[in-house]
Amino acid sequence: MKKNNIALPPGGKADRDIITAIDANQTAMPLRPQLNVGIVLWPEFPLLALAGLTDALRHAADMGDDSQKIRCSWRLMSATPEQPVLSSSGMAMMPDSAFVTPEQFDYIVVIGGLLRSMAKADPAARRYLHLAHQRNIPLVGVCTGSFVLAQEGFLQGLTAAVHPWHLNDFKTQFPLLTARTGVDFHEEKGILTCPGGISTIGLATELIRRHCGPDRATKAIFQMSVPNRIDGTSVAVSRAIGFTHVSDSRLRKAVFLIEKGLVKPISTQWLAAEVNLSPRQLTRLFNAEFSQSPGEFIRSARLRYAHWLLINSGESVTEIALRLGFSDCAHFIRMFSREFGCTPGDCRNTRINAAPSGAAFDG
C-alpha cells in the first residue's frame, strides 16, 4: 500500500492553529458523509475499541470540535434497540436504532465481547452480517469480532489479526484458520480484522484516509493525541497518513506546499528550491518516505482531490480535469482509472446509486 502523508505547517504553532490549518484545506462541505460506518456490539464488548473507532470518526467528521456528522457518520445497531448493551467494564451503551439496510454503510463493524459471552448475542445480529456480506458490504471484526466472523464462515482461507491474548483461543477454536499478531489490522478480500485496543485508532484513521482524505486522518490522530511512534509498535501512524510520520522538516514543508497548491502548477524544481534542496535530493527524500517521486506524489494528491470533487461537487469530469491541471479529459480519465480502478463517471455514479434509502432491515 502506498504511503500518502499530509504535513502541517513547519514551526511551533499552537494546537488550535494546527487544527485550523487542517480545516482550512477544506474548500466546501460535502453533500453527504463520505464514510458511513454501521456498528454492531457483542455482549461485554470493550469500551476502548468502540471509543477509538467513534472518536476518530467524530474528529474527522467536521470542522473544529463540534461533533457534527458531516464527513463521517456512524450508527450503533441492535435487534433490540430499546435495550442497552453491556460493556466488559459494566457500563452500558444504548443503540441508535434497529438494523437498517446494509447498503447505507461503507463498512459494518462488529466489536466482539468477552469470550464467555460470544453465544449471548441475538441471532439477528449474525443474520445481519450475512446479509451485509451477500450485498458486498465490507465486514470488520474488532477485538473478538474476528471470532464472530470466523464462526460465521467469513474467514475461510483468510488470515485474521488478533490480540496476542486471544491467539491460543483462536487457534483452538478455529484450527484450520490462520491468525497473526503485531499489526493494527489485516485486510483481505473485503474482510478486515483488528485486535482492538488502540489498534482500532489505526484502523479507523486508515478508513478515514481512504474515504475522506489524508487531511481528515491527520486531524483525527492529532486531536486524539496519537503519539509519534514510527517504529510500528503502537498505532500505525504511516497508515493513518499522519503528519507525525514525516520526520524530515524539509519534506514536511514540501508536502504542505503540495497540499496547499493542488490546483496550481508545481514542478519538482520549484518545490526543491522552496525547501533548499536540489531536485535530486528532494526526489531521494520522497522515494524513501513515500515510495513515490515528487511528481508521482503530486499527481496522486490531485487525483485524491478529484475523487473528492466527483463525490461532493456538481462539477463535470471535464471541469475537474482542467481545474487540476490535466492536459485533457482523456488523460485525466486514464490516470484516474489507473489510481482507483474505475473511471471518474463510474465513481460518481456508484456513490449516487449507493445513497441511503432509510429502509429498515427485517432481522
Coordinates of C-alpha atoms in Angstrom, one line a residue:
M1 CA 0.0 0.0 0.0
K2 CA 1.3 3.5 -0.8
K3 CA 2.1 5.9 1.9
N4 CA 0.3 9.2 1.4
N5 CA 1.1 11.6 4.2
I6 CA -0.1 15.1 4.8
A7 CA 2.1 17.6 6.6
L8 CA 1.4 20.5 8.8
P9 CA 3.0 23.9 8.6
P10 CA 6.5 23.8 10.0
G11 CA 7.2 25.7 13.1
G12 CA 5.8 25.9 16.6
K13 CA 2.2 26.8 16.0
A14 CA -0.3 26.4 18.8
D15 CA -2.5 23.3 18.8
R16 CA -5.6 25.3 17.8
D17 CA -3.7 26.9 14.9
I18 CA -2.7 23.5 13.6
I19 CA -6.3 22.2 13.6
T20 CA -7.3 25.5 11.9
A21 CA -4.7 24.9 9.2
I22 CA -6.0 21.4 8.5
D23 CA -9.6 22.5 8.4
A24 CA -8.6 25.4 6.1
N25 CA -7.7 22.9 3.4
Q26 CA -11.4 22.1 3.1
T27 CA -12.9 24.2 0.3
A28 CA -16.5 23.0 0.7
M29 CA -18.8 20.9 2.9
P30 CA -19.7 17.5 1.4
L31 CA -23.2 17.0 0.2
R32 CA -23.4 13.8 2.3
P33 CA -20.9 11.8 4.5
Q34 CA -18.0 10.3 2.7
L35 CA -17.6 7.5 5.2
N36 CA -20.6 5.7 6.7
V37 CA -20.0 3.0 9.4
G38 CA -22.5 0.7 10.9
I39 CA -21.5 -0.8 14.3
V40 CA -22.8 -4.0 15.9
L41 CA -21.8 -4.5 19.6
W42 CA -21.5 -8.0 21.1
P43 CA -22.3 -8.5 24.8
E44 CA -19.5 -7.4 27.1
F45 CA -17.7 -5.5 24.3
P46 CA -14.6 -3.4 25.2
L47 CA -15.3 0.3 25.5
L48 CA -11.8 1.3 24.3
A49 CA -12.4 -0.3 20.9
L50 CA -15.7 1.5 20.4
A51 CA -14.3 4.8 21.6
G52 CA -11.2 4.5 19.4
L53 CA -13.4 4.0 16.3
T54 CA -16.1 6.5 17.0
D55 CA -13.8 9.3 18.4
A56 CA -11.6 9.1 15.3
L57 CA -14.7 9.3 13.1
R58 CA -16.0 12.2 15.2
H59 CA -12.9 14.3 14.9
A60 CA -12.6 13.6 11.1
A61 CA -16.3 14.4 10.5
D62 CA -16.4 18.2 10.9
M63 CA -14.6 21.4 11.3
G64 CA -13.2 22.2 14.7
D65 CA -14.6 20.1 17.5
D66 CA -18.4 20.3 17.1
S67 CA -19.1 16.6 16.7
Q68 CA -21.3 17.0 13.7
K69 CA -21.7 14.0 11.3
I70 CA -20.7 15.9 8.2
R71 CA -17.9 13.9 6.5
C72 CA -18.3 10.7 8.5
S73 CA -21.4 9.1 10.1
W74 CA -21.8 6.1 12.4
R75 CA -24.7 4.2 13.9
L76 CA -24.9 1.7 16.7
M77 CA -27.4 -1.0 15.8
S78 CA -29.1 -3.8 17.6
A79 CA -32.0 -6.2 17.2
T80 CA -33.4 -4.8 20.4
P81 CA -32.5 -1.1 20.2
E82 CA -34.6 -0.3 23.3
Q83 CA -32.2 -2.4 25.4
P84 CA -28.7 -1.2 26.4
V85 CA -25.6 -3.3 25.5
L86 CA -23.4 -4.0 28.5
S87 CA -19.7 -3.5 28.0
S88 CA -16.9 -5.5 29.6
S89 CA -16.4 -2.8 32.2
G90 CA -20.1 -2.9 33.3
M91 CA -21.0 0.4 31.6
A92 CA -23.9 0.2 29.0
M93 CA -24.4 1.7 25.6
M94 CA -27.8 2.4 24.1
P95 CA -28.1 1.5 20.4
D96 CA -29.1 4.2 17.9
S97 CA -31.6 2.1 16.1
A98 CA -32.6 -1.4 14.9
F99 CA -30.7 -2.9 12.0
V100 CA -31.1 -0.9 8.7
T101 CA -30.3 -1.9 5.1
P102 CA -26.6 -2.7 4.9
E103 CA -26.2 -0.6 1.7
Q104 CA -26.4 2.5 3.8
F105 CA -22.8 1.8 5.0
D106 CA -19.3 1.6 3.6
Y107 CA -18.4 -0.9 6.4
I108 CA -20.2 -3.0 9.0
V109 CA -18.1 -3.2 12.1
V110 CA -18.7 -5.9 14.7
I111 CA -17.0 -5.3 18.1
G112 CA -16.7 -8.6 19.9
G113 CA -17.1 -9.2 23.6
L114 CA -15.6 -11.4 26.3
L115 CA -15.3 -15.0 25.0
R116 CA -17.7 -16.2 27.7
S117 CA -20.5 -14.0 26.1
M118 CA -20.0 -14.9 22.5
A119 CA -23.1 -17.1 22.3
K120 CA -25.3 -14.5 24.0
A121 CA -25.8 -12.2 21.0
D122 CA -29.2 -12.1 19.4
P123 CA -29.2 -14.4 16.3
A124 CA -30.5 -11.5 14.2
A125 CA -27.0 -9.9 14.5
R126 CA -25.4 -12.9 12.8
R127 CA -28.1 -12.9 10.1
Y128 CA -27.5 -9.2 9.5
L129 CA -23.7 -9.8 9.0
H130 CA -24.6 -12.5 6.4
L131 CA -26.9 -10.1 4.6
A132 CA -24.2 -7.4 4.5
H133 CA -21.7 -9.9 3.2
Q134 CA -24.1 -11.1 0.5
R135 CA -24.5 -7.5 -0.6
N136 CA -20.8 -6.9 -0.8
I137 CA -20.5 -4.6 2.2
P138 CA -17.0 -5.0 3.8
L139 CA -17.1 -6.5 7.2
V140 CA -14.8 -5.5 10.0
G141 CA -14.1 -7.7 13.1
V142 CA -12.7 -5.7 16.0
C143 CA -11.2 -7.4 19.1
T144 CA -13.1 -10.8 19.3
G145 CA -15.2 -9.6 16.4
S146 CA -12.8 -11.8 14.5
F147 CA -14.1 -14.8 16.4
V148 CA -17.6 -13.8 15.3
L149 CA -16.6 -13.6 11.7
A150 CA -14.8 -16.9 11.9
Q151 CA -17.8 -18.6 13.5
E152 CA -20.0 -17.4 10.6
G153 CA -17.5 -18.7 8.0
F154 CA -16.3 -15.4 6.7
L155 CA -12.6 -16.1 7.3
Q156 CA -12.3 -19.3 5.4
G157 CA -9.0 -19.2 3.5
L158 CA -8.1 -15.8 5.0
T159 CA -5.9 -14.5 7.8
A160 CA -7.2 -12.8 10.9
A161 CA -5.4 -10.1 13.0
V162 CA -6.0 -11.0 16.7
H163 CA -4.6 -9.8 20.0
P164 CA -1.8 -12.0 21.5
W165 CA -4.0 -12.7 24.5
H166 CA -6.6 -14.3 22.2
L167 CA -4.2 -16.1 19.8
N168 CA -4.3 -19.5 21.5
D169 CA -8.1 -19.4 21.9
F170 CA -8.4 -18.5 18.3
K171 CA -6.2 -21.4 17.2
T172 CA -8.0 -23.8 19.5
Q173 CA -11.5 -22.8 18.3
F174 CA -10.5 -22.5 14.6
P175 CA -7.6 -24.9 14.0
L176 CA -8.0 -24.6 10.2
L177 CA -7.7 -20.8 10.1
T178 CA -4.7 -18.6 10.2
A179 CA -4.1 -15.8 12.7
R180 CA -1.4 -13.1 13.1
T181 CA -0.5 -10.7 15.8
G182 CA 1.6 -7.5 15.9
V183 CA -0.4 -5.5 13.3
D184 CA -3.2 -2.8 13.7
F185 CA -5.4 -4.6 11.2
H186 CA -5.3 -7.1 8.4
E187 CA -7.4 -6.8 5.2
E188 CA -8.2 -9.5 2.7
K189 CA -11.0 -9.9 0.2
G190 CA -13.4 -7.4 1.7
I191 CA -12.8 -8.6 5.3
L192 CA -10.9 -6.6 7.9
T193 CA -9.9 -7.8 11.3
C194 CA -8.3 -5.7 14.1
P195 CA -7.0 -6.9 17.5
G196 CA -8.8 -4.0 19.3
G197 CA -7.4 -1.6 21.9
I198 CA -5.6 1.4 20.4
S199 CA -5.1 -0.5 17.2
T200 CA -8.7 0.5 16.5
I201 CA -7.5 4.0 16.0
G202 CA -5.0 2.8 13.3
L203 CA -7.8 1.0 11.6
A204 CA -10.2 4.0 11.8
T205 CA -7.7 6.5 10.5
E206 CA -6.9 4.3 7.5
L207 CA -10.6 4.1 6.6
I208 CA -10.8 7.9 7.1
R209 CA -7.9 8.4 4.8
R210 CA -9.4 6.3 2.1
H211 CA -12.8 7.9 2.1
C212 CA -12.2 11.4 3.3
G213 CA -8.5 12.2 2.5
P214 CA -5.2 12.5 4.4
D215 CA -6.1 15.8 6.0
R216 CA -9.1 14.3 7.8
A217 CA -7.0 11.3 9.0
T218 CA -4.3 13.8 10.2
K219 CA -6.9 15.8 12.1
A220 CA -8.2 12.6 13.8
I221 CA -4.8 11.4 15.1
F222 CA -3.8 14.9 16.2
Q223 CA -7.0 15.6 18.1
M224 CA -6.7 12.2 19.8
S225 CA -3.1 12.9 20.8
V226 CA -1.7 9.8 19.0
P227 CA 2.0 9.7 19.9
N228 CA 4.7 9.8 17.2
R229 CA 5.5 6.1 17.0
I230 CA 7.2 5.4 13.7
D231 CA 8.7 2.1 14.9
G232 CA 5.4 0.3 14.3
T233 CA 4.9 -0.7 18.0
S234 CA 1.8 1.4 18.5
V235 CA -0.8 3.0 16.2
A236 CA 0.4 2.6 12.6
V237 CA 0.8 6.3 12.0
S238 CA 2.1 5.7 8.5
R239 CA -1.3 4.0 7.7
A240 CA -3.1 6.9 9.4
I241 CA -1.4 9.3 6.9
G242 CA -0.4 11.3 9.9
F243 CA 1.8 14.4 9.8
T244 CA 3.7 12.9 12.7
H245 CA 5.2 10.3 10.4
V246 CA 7.1 12.9 8.3
S247 CA 10.2 13.4 10.4
D248 CA 12.2 15.5 8.0
S249 CA 11.3 19.2 8.3
R250 CA 12.1 19.8 4.6
L251 CA 9.8 17.1 3.5
R252 CA 7.1 18.3 5.8
K253 CA 7.3 21.7 4.1
A254 CA 7.3 20.2 0.6
V255 CA 4.2 18.1 1.3
F256 CA 2.4 21.1 2.9
L257 CA 3.1 23.2 -0.2
I258 CA 1.7 20.4 -2.4
E259 CA -1.4 20.2 -0.3
K260 CA -1.9 23.9 -0.4
G261 CA -1.4 24.2 -4.2
L262 CA -3.4 21.3 -5.7
V263 CA -4.9 23.5 -8.4
K264 CA -1.6 25.2 -9.2
P265 CA 1.3 24.0 -11.4
I266 CA 4.0 22.6 -9.2
S267 CA 7.3 21.4 -10.6
T268 CA 9.9 19.3 -8.8
Q269 CA 12.5 22.1 -9.5
W270 CA 10.3 24.8 -7.8
L271 CA 9.5 22.5 -4.9
A272 CA 13.1 21.7 -4.3
A273 CA 14.1 25.3 -4.4
E274 CA 11.4 26.2 -1.8
V275 CA 12.9 23.7 0.7
N276 CA 16.6 24.5 -0.2
L277 CA 17.3 21.1 -1.8
S278 CA 18.4 20.0 -5.3
P279 CA 15.7 18.2 -7.3
R280 CA 17.8 15.0 -6.9
Q281 CA 17.9 15.3 -3.1
L282 CA 14.2 16.0 -2.9
T283 CA 13.4 13.0 -5.1
R284 CA 15.5 10.8 -2.9
L285 CA 13.6 12.0 0.2
F286 CA 10.2 11.4 -1.5
N287 CA 11.2 7.9 -2.6
A288 CA 12.5 7.0 0.8
E289 CA 9.3 8.3 2.6
F290 CA 6.5 7.6 0.2
S291 CA 8.0 5.2 -2.5
Q292 CA 7.0 7.9 -5.0
S293 CA 8.8 10.6 -6.8
P294 CA 7.6 14.2 -6.2
G295 CA 5.8 14.2 -9.5
E296 CA 4.0 11.0 -8.7
F297 CA 3.1 12.2 -5.2
I298 CA 1.7 15.5 -6.7
R299 CA -0.4 13.5 -9.3
S300 CA -1.7 11.2 -6.6
A301 CA -2.7 14.1 -4.3
R302 CA -4.6 15.7 -7.2
L303 CA -6.3 12.5 -8.1
R304 CA -7.5 12.1 -4.5
Y305 CA -8.8 15.7 -4.6
A306 CA -10.5 14.9 -7.9
H307 CA -12.1 11.8 -6.3
W308 CA -13.5 14.1 -3.5
L309 CA -14.9 16.6 -6.1
L310 CA -16.6 13.8 -8.0
I311 CA -18.5 12.7 -4.9
N312 CA -19.1 16.1 -3.3
S313 CA -19.5 18.6 -6.1
G314 CA -21.5 19.2 -9.2
E315 CA -18.5 19.9 -11.4
S316 CA -18.3 17.9 -14.6
V317 CA -15.4 15.5 -15.3
T318 CA -14.0 17.9 -17.8
E319 CA -14.2 20.8 -15.4
I320 CA -12.4 18.8 -12.7
A321 CA -9.7 17.6 -15.1
L322 CA -9.0 21.2 -16.3
R323 CA -9.1 22.6 -12.8
L324 CA -6.5 20.2 -11.6
G325 CA -4.1 20.8 -14.5
F326 CA -4.5 17.7 -16.6
S327 CA -3.7 18.2 -20.3
D328 CA -7.1 16.9 -21.4
C329 CA -10.1 14.9 -20.2
A330 CA -8.8 11.6 -21.7
H331 CA -5.5 12.0 -19.8
F332 CA -7.4 12.6 -16.6
I333 CA -9.7 9.6 -17.1
R334 CA -6.7 7.4 -17.8
M335 CA -4.8 8.5 -14.7
F336 CA -7.9 8.3 -12.5
S337 CA -8.7 4.8 -13.7
R338 CA -5.1 3.7 -13.0
E339 CA -5.3 5.1 -9.5
F340 CA -8.7 4.0 -8.4
G341 CA -9.6 1.1 -10.7
C342 CA -12.7 2.8 -12.1
T343 CA -13.5 5.8 -14.4
P344 CA -14.5 9.2 -12.9
G345 CA -18.0 8.7 -14.3
D346 CA -18.3 5.2 -12.6
C347 CA -17.0 6.7 -9.3
R348 CA -19.7 9.4 -9.3
N349 CA -22.5 7.0 -10.4
T350 CA -21.6 4.4 -7.8
R351 CA -21.8 7.0 -5.0
I352 CA -25.1 8.3 -6.3
N353 CA -26.6 4.8 -6.6
A354 CA -25.4 3.9 -3.1
A355 CA -27.2 6.8 -1.4
P356 CA -29.1 5.5 1.7
S357 CA -32.7 4.8 1.4
G358 CA -33.6 4.7 5.1
A359 CA -35.4 1.4 4.8
A360 CA -35.2 -1.0 7.7
F361 CA -33.7 -4.5 7.9
D362 CA -36.1 -7.2 9.0
G363 CA -33.9 -9.5 11.0

